[in-house]
Coordinates of C-alpha atoms in Angstrom, one line a residue:
X1 CA 85.4 89.2 139.8
X2 CA 83.9 92.6 140.8
X3 CA 80.9 94.5 139.8
X4 CA 81.8 98.1 139.1
X5 CA 80.3 100.5 142.2
X6 CA 78.6 103.6 142.5
X7 CA 75.1 105.2 141.1
X8 CA 77.0 105.0 137.9
X9 CA 80.6 103.8 137.5
X10 CA 81.7 104.0 133.9
X11 CA 83.9 100.6 134.2
X12 CA 82.2 99.4 131.1
X13 CA 84.2 102.4 128.9
X14 CA 86.5 99.3 128.5
X15 CA 89.9 100.3 127.2
X16 CA 89.2 103.9 128.0
X17 CA 89.4 102.7 131.8
X18 CA 92.5 100.5 130.9
X19 CA 94.5 103.2 129.7
X20 CA 93.1 106.2 132.1
X21 CA 92.3 104.3 135.2
X22 CA 89.9 106.0 138.1
X23 CA 92.9 106.4 140.0
X24 CA 94.5 108.4 137.6
X25 CA 91.6 110.9 136.9
X26 CA 90.8 111.3 140.6
X27 CA 94.7 112.2 141.2
X28 CA 94.2 114.5 138.2
X29 CA 90.8 116.1 139.7
X30 CA 92.4 116.6 143.1
X31 CA 95.9 118.3 141.6
X32 CA 93.7 120.6 139.7
X33 CA 91.3 121.0 142.2
X34 CA 88.2 120.1 140.2
X35 CA 87.3 117.3 142.2
X36 CA 83.5 117.6 143.4
X37 CA 83.1 118.8 147.4
X38 CA 79.5 117.0 147.7
X39 CA 78.2 113.6 146.7
X40 CA 76.5 114.4 142.9
X41 CA 74.7 112.5 140.8
X42 CA 77.2 113.5 138.2
X43 CA 80.6 112.9 140.1
X44 CA 84.0 114.8 138.3
X45 CA 85.4 111.9 137.6
X46 CA 82.4 110.7 135.5
X47 CA 82.1 113.8 133.7
X48 CA 85.8 113.3 132.6
X49 CA 84.7 109.9 131.1
X50 CA 81.5 111.4 129.7
X51 CA 83.7 113.9 127.8
X52 CA 86.0 111.3 126.7
X53 CA 83.3 109.3 125.3
X54 CA 81.7 112.2 123.8
X55 CA 84.4 112.4 121.2
X56 CA 83.7 108.8 120.0
X57 CA 80.1 110.1 119.5
X58 CA 80.8 113.6 117.8
X59 CA 77.5 113.3 115.9
X60 CA 75.5 113.2 119.1
X61 CA 74.5 115.6 121.8
X62 CA 75.9 114.9 125.4
X63 CA 72.5 113.8 126.4
X64 CA 72.5 111.0 123.7
X65 CA 76.3 110.2 124.6
X66 CA 75.2 109.6 128.2
X67 CA 72.5 107.2 126.8
X68 CA 75.0 105.1 125.1
X69 CA 76.9 105.1 128.3
X70 CA 73.9 103.5 130.0
X71 CA 72.9 101.4 127.0
X72 CA 74.4 98.2 128.3
X73 CA 73.8 98.5 132.2
X74 CA 70.3 97.4 132.0
X75 CA 69.1 96.5 135.7
X76 CA 71.6 98.8 137.1
X77 CA 71.0 102.1 138.7
X78 CA 72.0 104.8 136.3
X79 CA 71.1 108.5 136.8
X80 CA 69.3 110.2 134.1
X81 CA 70.5 113.8 133.9
X82 CA 68.9 116.5 131.9
X83 CA 71.0 118.3 129.0
X84 CA 71.0 121.4 131.5
X85 CA 72.5 119.3 134.5
X86 CA 75.1 117.8 131.8
X87 CA 75.8 121.5 130.9
X88 CA 76.7 122.4 134.3
X89 CA 78.6 119.4 135.2
X90 CA 81.0 120.0 132.2
X91 CA 81.4 123.6 133.3
X92 CA 81.7 123.0 137.0
X93 CA 84.8 120.2 135.8
X94 CA 86.3 123.1 133.3
X95 CA 89.3 122.7 131.1
X96 CA 91.9 122.1 133.8
X97 CA 91.5 118.6 134.1
X98 CA 91.5 117.5 130.7
X99 CA 94.6 119.8 130.2
X100 CA 96.2 118.0 132.8
X101 CA 95.6 114.4 131.4
X102 CA 96.8 115.0 127.9
X103 CA 99.9 116.4 129.5
X104 CA 100.4 113.1 131.3
X105 CA 99.2 110.9 128.4
X106 CA 101.0 112.9 125.4
X107 CA 104.2 111.6 124.0
X108 CA 105.5 108.6 121.4
X109 CA 104.0 105.3 121.9
X110 CA 106.4 102.8 122.6
X111 CA 107.3 100.8 119.4
X112 CA 110.2 100.0 117.5
X113 CA 108.7 98.8 114.3
X114 CA 108.6 100.9 111.2
X115 CA 109.8 104.2 110.7
X116 CA 109.8 105.0 114.1
X117 CA 113.4 105.7 114.7
X118 CA 115.7 106.4 111.9
X119 CA 119.3 106.0 112.7
X120 CA 119.1 106.3 116.3
X121 CA 116.4 109.2 116.1
X122 CA 112.6 109.6 116.9
X123 CA 111.0 110.7 113.7
X124 CA 108.4 113.2 114.3
X125 CA 106.4 116.0 112.3
X126 CA 105.4 119.2 113.2
X127 CA 102.4 121.1 111.2
X128 CA 99.2 122.9 111.5
X129 CA 95.6 122.8 110.8
X130 CA 92.3 124.4 111.3
X131 CA 89.2 123.3 113.3
X132 CA 85.7 125.1 113.4
X133 CA 83.9 126.0 116.7
X134 CA 80.5 126.5 117.4
X135 CA 79.3 130.2 115.8
X136 CA 78.4 131.9 119.1
X137 CA 79.0 135.3 120.4
X138 CA 81.2 133.8 123.4
X139 CA 83.3 131.9 121.0
X140 CA 83.5 135.1 118.4
X141 CA 84.9 136.9 121.2
X142 CA 88.1 135.0 120.9
X143 CA 87.9 133.1 117.5
X144 CA 87.3 134.7 114.3
X145 CA 86.1 133.8 111.1
X146 CA 88.2 133.3 108.3
X147 CA 87.9 136.0 105.5
X148 CA 87.1 134.9 102.0
X149 CA 89.6 133.7 99.8
X150 CA 90.4 131.4 96.9
X151 CA 87.9 128.9 98.7
X152 CA 85.5 131.4 100.1
X153 CA 85.1 132.7 103.6
X154 CA 84.0 130.5 107.1
X155 CA 80.6 130.5 108.6
X156 CA 82.2 129.4 111.9
X157 CA 84.7 130.8 114.1
X158 CA 88.4 129.3 113.3
X159 CA 90.6 128.1 115.4
X160 CA 94.5 126.9 114.8
X161 CA 95.8 123.8 116.0
X162 CA 99.6 122.9 116.0
X163 CA 101.1 119.6 116.8
X164 CA 104.0 117.4 117.0
X165 CA 103.4 113.9 116.0
X166 CA 105.7 110.8 116.1
X167 CA 105.7 109.4 112.5
X168 CA 106.0 105.7 112.9
X169 CA 102.9 105.7 115.4
X170 CA 100.9 109.0 114.5
X171 CA 100.9 109.6 118.5
X172 CA 100.7 112.9 119.6
X173 CA 104.3 114.3 121.3
X174 CA 102.7 117.8 122.0
X175 CA 100.0 120.2 121.1
X176 CA 99.3 124.0 121.0
X177 CA 95.9 126.0 119.6
X178 CA 94.5 129.2 119.8
X179 CA 93.1 132.1 117.6
X180 CA 93.5 131.7 113.3
X181 CA 95.0 135.0 113.8
X182 CA 98.2 133.8 115.3
X183 CA 100.4 131.6 112.5
X184 CA 101.7 128.4 112.7
X185 CA 105.4 129.5 113.1
X186 CA 104.2 131.5 116.3
X187 CA 102.8 128.6 118.1
X188 CA 105.4 126.4 116.9
X189 CA 108.2 128.3 119.2
X190 CA 106.2 126.9 122.3
X191 CA 106.2 123.2 120.9
X192 CA 109.8 123.4 119.7
X193 CA 111.0 125.0 123.0
X194 CA 110.1 121.6 125.0
X195 CA 110.9 119.2 122.3
X196 CA 113.0 116.2 123.8
X197 CA 116.4 115.3 122.9
X198 CA 117.4 112.7 119.9
X199 CA 114.5 113.4 117.9
X200 CA 114.5 114.3 114.1
X201 CA 111.6 117.1 113.4
X202 CA 110.3 117.0 109.8
X203 CA 108.6 120.1 108.7
X204 CA 107.3 121.7 105.6
X205 CA 108.6 124.8 104.0
X206 CA 106.2 127.4 106.4
X207 CA 108.7 126.2 109.1
X208 CA 111.9 127.1 107.3
X209 CA 112.9 129.8 109.8
X210 CA 116.0 130.5 111.6
X211 CA 114.7 131.0 114.9
X212 CA 112.8 127.8 114.7
X213 CA 116.0 126.0 113.7
X214 CA 117.9 127.5 116.9
X215 CA 115.2 126.0 119.2
X216 CA 115.3 122.5 117.8
X217 CA 119.2 122.5 117.9
X218 CA 119.1 124.0 121.4
X219 CA 117.2 121.0 122.4
X220 CA 119.8 118.7 121.1
X221 CA 117.5 117.6 118.7
X222 CA 117.5 117.7 114.8
X223 CA 115.3 119.2 112.1
X224 CA 114.8 118.2 108.3
X225 CA 112.9 121.2 106.9
X226 CA 111.8 121.8 103.0
X227 CA 112.8 125.4 101.7
X228 CA 112.1 127.4 98.7
X229 CA 114.2 127.3 95.8
X230 CA 113.6 130.3 94.1
X231 CA 112.5 134.0 95.0
X232 CA 111.6 134.2 98.5
X233 CA 113.7 131.2 99.8
X234 CA 116.6 131.7 102.5
X235 CA 120.2 132.4 101.0
X236 CA 122.4 129.4 101.5
X237 CA 125.8 130.0 100.7
X238 CA 127.9 126.7 99.5
X239 CA 130.8 126.5 102.0
X240 CA 131.7 122.8 101.2
X241 CA 130.6 120.3 98.7
X242 CA 130.0 116.7 100.1
X243 CA 130.4 113.5 98.3
X244 CA 127.0 112.6 98.2
X245 CA 125.8 115.5 96.3
X246 CA 124.6 117.9 99.3
X247 CA 126.8 120.7 100.6
X248 CA 127.3 122.5 104.0
X249 CA 125.8 125.8 104.5
X250 CA 124.8 128.3 107.1
X251 CA 121.2 129.2 108.0
X252 CA 120.9 131.9 110.7
X253 CA 124.1 131.4 112.1
X254 CA 123.5 127.7 112.5
X255 CA 125.8 125.1 110.4
X256 CA 123.5 123.2 108.4
X257 CA 123.5 121.0 105.5
X258 CA 121.4 121.3 101.9
X259 CA 120.2 118.8 99.7
X260 CA 118.9 119.9 96.2
X261 CA 117.1 117.2 94.7
X262 CA 115.1 116.3 91.6
X263 CA 112.3 114.0 91.9
X264 CA 110.2 112.3 88.8
X265 CA 106.8 110.7 89.8
X266 CA 106.0 108.4 86.6
X267 CA 102.2 107.2 86.1
X268 CA 100.1 105.9 83.5
X269 CA 99.2 109.7 83.0
X270 CA 102.7 110.9 82.3
X271 CA 105.9 111.9 84.3
X272 CA 105.9 115.0 86.4
X273 CA 109.5 116.0 87.9
X274 CA 110.0 118.9 90.3
X275 CA 113.2 120.2 92.3
X276 CA 113.0 120.4 95.9
X277 CA 115.4 121.6 98.9
X278 CA 115.7 120.3 102.2
X279 CA 117.9 122.0 104.8
X280 CA 118.9 119.5 107.6
X281 CA 121.0 119.6 110.9
X282 CA 122.3 116.3 110.0
X283 CA 125.5 117.3 108.6
X284 CA 127.8 113.8 108.1
X285 CA 126.9 112.4 104.9
X286 CA 128.4 109.0 105.6
X287 CA 125.9 108.3 108.5
X288 CA 123.0 110.5 106.7
X289 CA 123.2 109.9 103.0
X290 CA 121.5 112.4 101.1
X291 CA 119.2 109.7 99.2
X292 CA 117.7 108.2 102.4
X293 CA 117.3 111.9 103.8
X294 CA 114.9 112.8 100.8
X295 CA 113.5 109.3 101.2
X296 CA 112.8 109.8 104.7
X297 CA 111.2 113.3 104.2
X298 CA 108.0 111.7 102.4
X299 CA 107.1 110.4 106.3
X300 CA 106.3 114.1 107.1
X301 CA 102.6 113.3 105.8
X302 CA 101.9 111.0 108.6
X303 CA 100.9 114.1 110.6
X304 CA 98.5 114.9 107.9
X305 CA 96.9 111.4 107.9
X306 CA 96.7 111.9 111.6
X307 CA 94.6 115.3 111.0
X308 CA 92.5 113.5 108.5
X309 CA 91.9 110.9 111.5
X310 CA 90.9 113.4 113.9
X311 CA 88.7 115.8 111.5
X312 CA 87.1 113.3 109.3
X313 CA 87.2 109.9 111.2
X314 CA 86.5 111.4 114.6
X315 CA 84.6 114.4 113.9
X316 CA 83.3 113.4 110.5
X317 CA 83.9 117.3 109.3
X318 CA 81.5 118.5 112.2
X319 CA 82.1 121.8 114.2
X320 CA 83.2 121.5 118.0
X321 CA 80.0 121.3 120.3
X322 CA 81.6 123.9 123.0
X323 CA 79.8 127.4 122.9
X324 CA 82.1 129.1 125.1
X325 CA 86.1 129.1 124.6
X326 CA 86.5 127.4 128.1
X327 CA 84.3 124.5 126.7
X328 CA 86.1 124.6 123.5
X329 CA 89.6 124.3 125.6
X330 CA 88.0 121.3 127.5
X331 CA 86.6 119.8 124.1
X332 CA 89.7 119.8 122.3
X333 CA 92.1 118.7 124.9
X334 CA 89.3 115.7 125.4
X335 CA 89.7 115.0 121.5
X336 CA 93.4 114.9 121.8
X337 CA 93.1 112.3 124.9
X338 CA 90.7 109.9 123.1
X339 CA 92.7 110.0 120.1
X340 CA 96.0 109.3 122.0
X341 CA 94.1 106.4 123.6
X342 CA 93.2 105.0 120.5
X343 CA 96.6 105.5 118.8
X344 CA 98.0 103.7 121.9
X345 CA 95.9 100.7 121.8
X346 CA 96.5 100.3 118.2
X347 CA 100.7 100.1 118.9
X348 CA 100.4 97.9 121.7
X349 CA 98.2 95.5 119.0
X350 CA 101.3 95.8 116.5
X351 CA 103.7 95.5 119.4
X352 CA 102.6 92.1 119.9
X353 CA 103.4 91.2 116.3
X354 CA 106.8 91.9 115.7
X355 CA 106.4 91.8 111.9
X356 CA 103.6 94.1 111.8
X357 CA 104.3 97.6 110.7
X358 CA 102.1 100.3 112.8
X359 CA 101.0 101.7 109.4
X360 CA 98.7 98.5 108.9
X361 CA 96.8 99.3 111.9
X362 CA 93.5 100.6 110.7
X363 CA 92.2 103.7 112.8
X364 CA 88.5 103.4 111.4
X365 CA 88.7 99.9 113.0
X366 CA 90.0 100.9 116.0
X367 CA 87.6 103.8 116.7
X368 CA 84.6 101.8 116.1
X369 CA 85.8 99.0 118.0
X370 CA 85.6 101.4 120.8
X371 CA 82.2 102.5 120.2
X372 CA 80.8 99.0 120.1
X373 CA 83.0 98.3 123.2
X374 CA 81.3 101.5 125.1
X375 CA 77.7 100.6 123.9
X376 CA 77.8 97.1 124.9
X377 CA 79.1 97.6 128.2
X378 CA 81.8 95.0 127.7
X379 CA 83.9 95.4 130.6
X380 CA 81.6 96.4 133.4
X381 CA 82.5 92.8 135.0
X382 CA 86.5 92.9 135.6
X383 CA 88.0 89.4 135.3
X384 CA 91.3 88.3 136.8
X385 CA 92.9 87.8 133.5
X386 CA 94.8 90.5 132.2
X387 CA 94.5 91.4 128.5
X388 CA 97.5 93.0 126.9
X389 CA 96.2 93.4 123.7
X390 CA 92.6 94.2 124.1
X391 CA 89.4 94.2 122.4
X392 CA 90.3 97.2 120.1
X393 CA 93.9 95.5 119.6
X394 CA 92.1 92.3 118.3
X395 CA 90.0 94.1 116.0
X396 CA 93.1 95.8 114.7
X397 CA 95.0 92.6 114.0
X398 CA 92.1 90.5 112.8
X399 CA 91.6 93.5 109.9
X400 CA 95.1 94.7 108.9
X401 CA 95.3 97.0 106.1
X402 CA 97.4 95.6 103.3
X403 CA 101.1 96.9 103.2
X404 CA 101.4 100.2 101.4
X405 CA 101.8 100.5 97.7
X406 CA 103.4 103.7 96.5
X407 CA 100.4 105.6 94.9
X408 CA 100.1 109.4 94.1
X409 CA 97.1 111.6 94.1
X410 CA 96.8 115.3 93.2
X411 CA 96.3 117.7 96.1
X412 CA 93.0 119.1 95.9
X413 CA 90.6 121.3 98.4
X414 CA 88.8 118.6 100.3
X415 CA 86.5 120.9 102.3
X416 CA 86.2 124.1 100.4
X417 CA 83.4 126.6 101.5
X418 CA 82.3 126.7 97.6
X419 CA 80.7 123.3 96.9
X420 CA 82.0 124.3 93.1
X421 CA 85.7 124.4 94.0
X422 CA 85.5 121.1 96.0
X423 CA 83.2 119.0 93.2
X424 CA 84.5 120.9 90.1
X425 CA 84.4 119.3 86.9
X426 CA 88.0 119.0 86.4
X427 CA 89.2 118.0 89.6
X428 CA 91.0 114.2 89.4
X429 CA 90.4 112.3 92.6
X430 CA 91.7 109.3 91.5
X431 CA 95.1 107.6 92.6
X432 CA 97.7 106.2 90.6
X433 CA 100.5 103.7 91.0
X434 CA 103.7 105.3 90.8
X435 CA 107.6 104.9 90.5
X436 CA 109.6 107.2 91.6
X437 CA 113.4 108.3 90.3
X438 CA 115.5 110.2 92.6
X439 CA 118.6 112.5 91.5
X440 CA 120.8 114.5 93.9
X441 CA 121.5 117.8 92.2
X442 CA 124.8 119.6 92.4
X443 CA 124.4 122.8 94.7
X444 CA 125.1 126.3 93.4
X445 CA 128.8 128.2 92.6
X446 CA 130.9 127.9 95.9
X447 CA 130.8 130.8 97.8
X448 CA 133.9 132.3 99.4
X449 CA 132.6 134.9 101.5
X450 CA 129.6 133.8 103.3
X451 CA 127.5 136.1 105.2
X452 CA 127.5 136.0 108.5

């Protein structure tokens, strides 16, 4: 056995240092030329771990996070830097190492369980969300406040985050962010242009754009996107009716398949029926039946759950700490890296039990286990026995969520600026057990001379 060396060596960060070992951090710091040039109380490596640990304790300032790091190191020589020293150290390191670390760790967590792959394709989803930054003059120079609307204006600068996530494991495959004045589809172009092959991208109707579809096809990947059925929706001429009720069409010069489906959801409060249209590049009705595609599209909601875990479970609805755009860049990449580490640990745990779907792993359990592991300095002494599951994984497996049941809940504003809009008297926040019936509809009249 060995004891971690140095005035403050974060070996006690547990699975943070298993997923992101010292050697990886040092190599990234050297590559980005952010390695300290002289011996410091706060070496650059330690600052990177501090930023990751800060994401586990979003409610605390970095001074208090540092105290959590040293809480389990009684008797060892640990530095006691001031808040100003920690701020200078974070600025000295800058955002580049965290950006490089995320680029190294991003990607789908390895798993063959659950709806990770569907008929040989990796199922992922693309969507955007917003985060609030600290209300400072520097941040306002880049990130504007949201204007008033149905839920009122924002009190903080807002930034837009767009990601691609693997649906089965909710791991981050890629991400981009910037001012809210730029739309989701503009940010999506950068993500879809570097999409790996053999991927099926699920997207909501905001992404039903011909230029985005071309980017996906150009990467030897596939797309399944919802489209508007009424006014404002894309023109999709019927070229050939298929045996499963779908039809071939053309969208932006690209051959596609269109599925119109009537979906009825029955609960004890009644039945709601809606008509939905899906556009996909999966052209073969025998390999990819229409009913199976419609049912698969529900997996798009996994990215919404991932955003809930980041914004609610980790951040607990708080604004980002950083008061400069460079600090925001640094903090968001640290947040994405921390989330990815937790998701990887959860997937490794469920992989050890072949019959366990990754959906049953609790993110809250994993997050709290990581927090406890850090405070208790549980890995300050490294043993020669390698634990493949890890402390986080054991907690996850001991408290698996029950298998999912089909339940529905009305969409509501979860975090409105106006508290009345969020807590109004007519909002039903209950969930109901439901049954779903699905009917594939015949498309419109056959088009003999479609537009080119």
